[in-house]
Amino acid sequence: MNLEIEKQKDGTSVGDYVYEVIKRNIINLNMPPGSRVSEKEISDLLNVSRTPVREAFIKLSKEGLLYVLPQRGTYISYIDLDIVEDARFIRESLEKSILKLATERFPEELLDVLQANINAQKNLIEQRLFFKFLEMDEEFHKTIFIGCNKARTWSFIQQINSEYKRVRMLTFIADVNWKSVIGQHMQILESIRNHDEQMGQEVISNHIKKLIFEQIELKEKYPQYFKGD
């Protein structure tokens, strides 16, 4: 198993570290849908006991990223496009409301933060560091929520975001229109800077709706990753 493993950060518990490593590798598709995963293999790779691995498996099962077949083992869940659509719908609804607030009033200093974020996105895409790009993409949207004093709303989105992120990672890997993402982020920033609500609403709607069309192409290209009808 070829996992992306980062060093445990200071102050992070072993349980949280194991959970984040597994979740990261599920989302970045190093652990592809349908593949089997074992407590022993993960504990050996991370040099930890099986207890935090077992606890992480339970947590990820509750999030729908793992499933257990009795007497057969634990597997990475297939991508469920119904769940993806629910997450996409919630994000579109909330992000349009947030962008309306942002185009009315937004902290000046955070405009520079958003621009620096976009610059970093460009570098990551050029290096094809897709998971780090996805993290920076999420940070871009999070900054807008924070600027509108809606950090708790962003935290809610994260609770339903895992399947959505897996599909987005797949779009980057498959080279499905990912280059347009940065252009749309630039337009979002411009709409906030110019207090242009109409432009902001159009861009954010197109930005999130495009996943509807992308997932059709992805399911045709990677049918083995998706839950059957």
Coordinates of C-alpha atoms in Angstrom, one line a residue:
M1 CA 0.0 0.0 0.0
N2 CA 1.6 3.3 -1.1
L3 CA 0.2 5.9 1.3
E4 CA 1.0 9.6 1.6
I5 CA 2.2 9.8 5.2
E6 CA 3.1 13.1 6.9
K7 CA 4.9 13.5 10.2
Q8 CA 2.7 13.7 13.2
K9 CA 2.3 17.3 14.3
D10 CA 3.1 18.5 17.8
G11 CA 0.1 18.5 20.0
T12 CA -1.8 16.0 17.8
S13 CA -3.0 12.8 19.5
V14 CA -2.1 9.5 18.0
G15 CA -5.8 8.8 17.4
D16 CA -6.3 12.1 15.5
Y17 CA -3.1 11.5 13.5
V18 CA -4.1 8.0 12.4
Y19 CA -7.6 9.2 11.5
E20 CA -6.2 12.2 9.4
V21 CA -3.7 10.0 7.6
I22 CA -6.3 7.4 6.6
K23 CA -8.9 10.0 5.6
R24 CA -6.3 12.0 3.6
N25 CA -5.4 8.9 1.6
I26 CA -9.0 8.0 1.0
I27 CA -9.8 11.4 -0.3
N28 CA -6.7 11.6 -2.5
L29 CA -7.5 8.1 -3.8
N30 CA -4.3 6.5 -2.8
M31 CA -6.8 4.1 -1.1
P32 CA -9.2 3.7 -4.0
P33 CA -12.9 2.8 -3.6
G34 CA -13.5 -0.9 -3.2
S35 CA -10.0 -1.7 -1.9
R36 CA -9.5 -3.7 1.2
V37 CA -7.7 -2.2 4.2
S38 CA -6.5 -3.9 7.4
E39 CA -5.9 -2.7 10.9
K40 CA -2.6 -4.5 11.0
E41 CA -1.3 -3.1 7.8
I42 CA -2.1 0.4 8.8
S43 CA -0.7 0.0 12.3
D44 CA 2.6 -1.4 10.8
L45 CA 2.9 1.4 8.3
L46 CA 2.3 4.1 10.9
N47 CA 4.2 2.3 13.7
V48 CA 1.3 2.6 16.1
S49 CA -0.8 0.1 18.0
R50 CA -4.0 -1.3 16.5
T51 CA -6.3 0.5 18.9
P52 CA -6.1 4.0 17.3
V53 CA -6.4 2.4 13.9
R54 CA -9.6 0.5 15.0
E55 CA -11.0 3.8 16.5
A56 CA -10.2 5.6 13.2
F57 CA -11.9 2.8 11.2
I58 CA -15.1 3.2 13.4
K59 CA -15.1 7.0 12.9
L60 CA -14.6 6.7 9.1
S61 CA -17.3 4.1 8.9
K62 CA -19.7 6.5 10.5
E63 CA -18.7 9.1 7.9
G64 CA -19.5 6.6 5.1
L65 CA -15.9 6.3 3.9
L66 CA -15.4 2.7 5.0
Y67 CA -17.7 -0.3 5.2
V68 CA -17.3 -3.7 6.8
L69 CA -18.2 -7.1 5.3
P70 CA -18.5 -9.7 8.1
Q71 CA -15.8 -12.4 8.0
R72 CA -14.3 -10.7 4.9
G73 CA -12.8 -7.4 6.1
T74 CA -13.0 -3.6 5.9
Y75 CA -13.2 -1.8 2.5
I76 CA -13.0 1.7 1.2
S77 CA -16.6 2.8 0.3
Y78 CA -17.5 3.4 -3.3
I79 CA -18.4 7.0 -4.2
D80 CA -22.1 7.6 -3.7
L81 CA -23.2 10.3 -6.2
D82 CA -26.4 10.9 -4.3
I83 CA -24.4 12.0 -1.3
V84 CA -22.1 14.1 -3.5
E85 CA -25.2 15.9 -4.9
D86 CA -26.5 16.6 -1.4
A87 CA -23.2 18.1 -0.4
R88 CA -23.0 20.1 -3.7
F89 CA -26.5 21.4 -3.2
I90 CA -25.8 22.5 0.4
R91 CA -22.5 24.1 -0.6
E92 CA -24.1 26.0 -3.5
S93 CA -26.9 27.3 -1.3
L94 CA -24.6 28.4 1.5
E95 CA -21.8 29.8 -0.6
K96 CA -24.2 32.0 -2.6
S97 CA -25.5 33.4 0.6
I98 CA -22.0 34.0 1.9
L99 CA -20.8 35.6 -1.3
K100 CA -23.7 38.0 -1.1
L101 CA -22.5 39.1 2.3
A102 CA -18.9 39.3 1.0
T103 CA -19.7 41.5 -1.9
E104 CA -21.5 43.9 0.5
R105 CA -18.7 44.1 3.1
F106 CA -15.4 42.2 3.4
P107 CA -12.2 42.9 5.4
E108 CA -9.7 44.7 3.2
E109 CA -6.7 42.7 4.7
L110 CA -8.3 39.4 3.7
L111 CA -8.4 40.4 0.0
D112 CA -4.6 40.1 0.0
V113 CA -4.9 36.7 1.7
L114 CA -7.2 35.5 -1.1
Q115 CA -4.9 36.8 -3.8
A116 CA -1.9 35.0 -2.1
N117 CA -4.0 31.9 -2.0
I118 CA -4.7 32.0 -5.7
N119 CA -1.0 32.5 -6.4
A120 CA -0.2 29.4 -4.4
Q121 CA -3.0 27.5 -6.2
K122 CA -1.3 28.3 -9.6
N123 CA 2.1 26.9 -8.3
L124 CA 0.5 23.7 -7.0
I125 CA -1.4 23.0 -10.2
E126 CA 1.8 23.5 -12.2
Q127 CA 3.4 20.9 -10.0
R128 CA 0.3 18.7 -10.2
L129 CA 0.2 18.5 -6.5
F130 CA -3.6 17.9 -6.6
F131 CA -4.3 17.2 -2.9
K132 CA -2.4 20.2 -1.7
F133 CA -4.2 22.2 -4.4
L134 CA -7.6 20.9 -3.1
E135 CA -6.5 22.0 0.5
M136 CA -5.6 25.4 -0.8
D137 CA -8.9 25.6 -2.8
E138 CA -10.8 24.8 0.4
E139 CA -8.8 27.4 2.3
F140 CA -9.8 30.0 -0.3
H141 CA -13.5 29.4 0.4
K142 CA -13.0 29.1 4.1
T143 CA -11.3 32.5 4.2
I144 CA -14.4 34.0 2.6
F145 CA -16.6 32.5 5.3
I146 CA -14.3 33.7 8.0
G147 CA -14.4 37.2 6.5
C148 CA -18.1 37.2 6.7
N149 CA -18.0 36.0 10.4
K150 CA -19.4 32.6 9.4
A151 CA -16.6 30.2 10.5
R152 CA -19.1 27.9 12.2
T153 CA -21.1 27.6 9.0
W154 CA -17.9 26.5 7.2
S155 CA -17.3 23.9 10.0
F156 CA -20.8 22.5 9.2
I157 CA -19.9 22.2 5.6
Q158 CA -16.9 20.1 6.5
Q159 CA -19.1 17.5 8.1
I160 CA -20.7 16.6 4.8
N161 CA -17.8 17.3 2.5
S162 CA -15.8 14.0 2.2
E163 CA -17.6 12.5 -0.8
Y164 CA -17.6 15.9 -2.5
K165 CA -13.8 16.1 -2.0
R166 CA -13.2 12.6 -3.5
V167 CA -15.0 13.5 -6.7
R168 CA -13.1 16.8 -6.9
M169 CA -9.8 15.0 -6.5
L170 CA -10.9 12.7 -9.3
T171 CA -11.6 15.7 -11.6
F172 CA -8.0 16.9 -11.1
I173 CA -6.5 13.4 -11.7
A174 CA -8.6 13.0 -14.8
D175 CA -7.8 16.5 -16.0
V176 CA -11.5 17.4 -16.2
N177 CA -11.7 21.2 -16.5
W178 CA -9.5 21.8 -13.4
K179 CA -7.8 24.7 -15.1
S180 CA -11.0 26.7 -15.0
V181 CA -11.1 26.5 -11.2
I182 CA -8.4 29.1 -10.7
G183 CA -10.0 31.4 -13.2
Q184 CA -13.3 31.2 -11.3
H185 CA -11.5 31.9 -8.1
M186 CA -10.0 35.0 -9.6
Q187 CA -13.5 36.1 -10.7
I188 CA -14.9 35.5 -7.2
L189 CA -12.1 37.7 -5.7
E190 CA -12.8 40.4 -8.3
S191 CA -16.6 40.3 -7.5
I192 CA -15.8 40.8 -3.8
R193 CA -13.2 43.5 -4.4
N194 CA -15.6 45.4 -6.7
H195 CA -18.8 44.8 -4.6
D196 CA -20.3 43.2 -7.6
E197 CA -23.0 40.9 -6.2
Q198 CA -24.5 39.9 -9.6
M199 CA -21.1 38.7 -10.9
G200 CA -20.4 36.9 -7.7
Q201 CA -23.6 35.0 -7.8
E202 CA -23.1 33.9 -11.4
V203 CA -19.6 32.8 -10.8
I204 CA -20.1 30.9 -7.6
S205 CA -23.2 29.1 -9.1
N206 CA -21.2 28.1 -12.2
H207 CA -18.2 27.2 -10.0
I208 CA -20.1 24.6 -7.9
K209 CA -22.7 23.5 -10.6
K210 CA -19.9 22.3 -12.9
L211 CA -19.5 19.3 -10.7
I212 CA -22.9 18.0 -11.9
F213 CA -21.6 17.7 -15.5
E214 CA -18.1 16.6 -14.5
Q215 CA -19.3 13.6 -12.5
I216 CA -21.1 12.1 -15.5
E217 CA -17.8 12.1 -17.4
L218 CA -16.0 10.7 -14.3
K219 CA -18.4 7.8 -13.9
E220 CA -17.9 6.8 -17.5
K221 CA -14.1 7.0 -17.1
Y222 CA -13.8 5.4 -13.7
P223 CA -16.9 3.2 -13.2
Q224 CA -15.1 1.0 -10.7
Y225 CA -14.9 3.9 -8.2
F226 CA -18.7 4.5 -8.0
K227 CA -21.6 2.9 -6.2
G228 CA -23.9 1.1 -8.6
D229 CA -27.4 2.3 -9.3

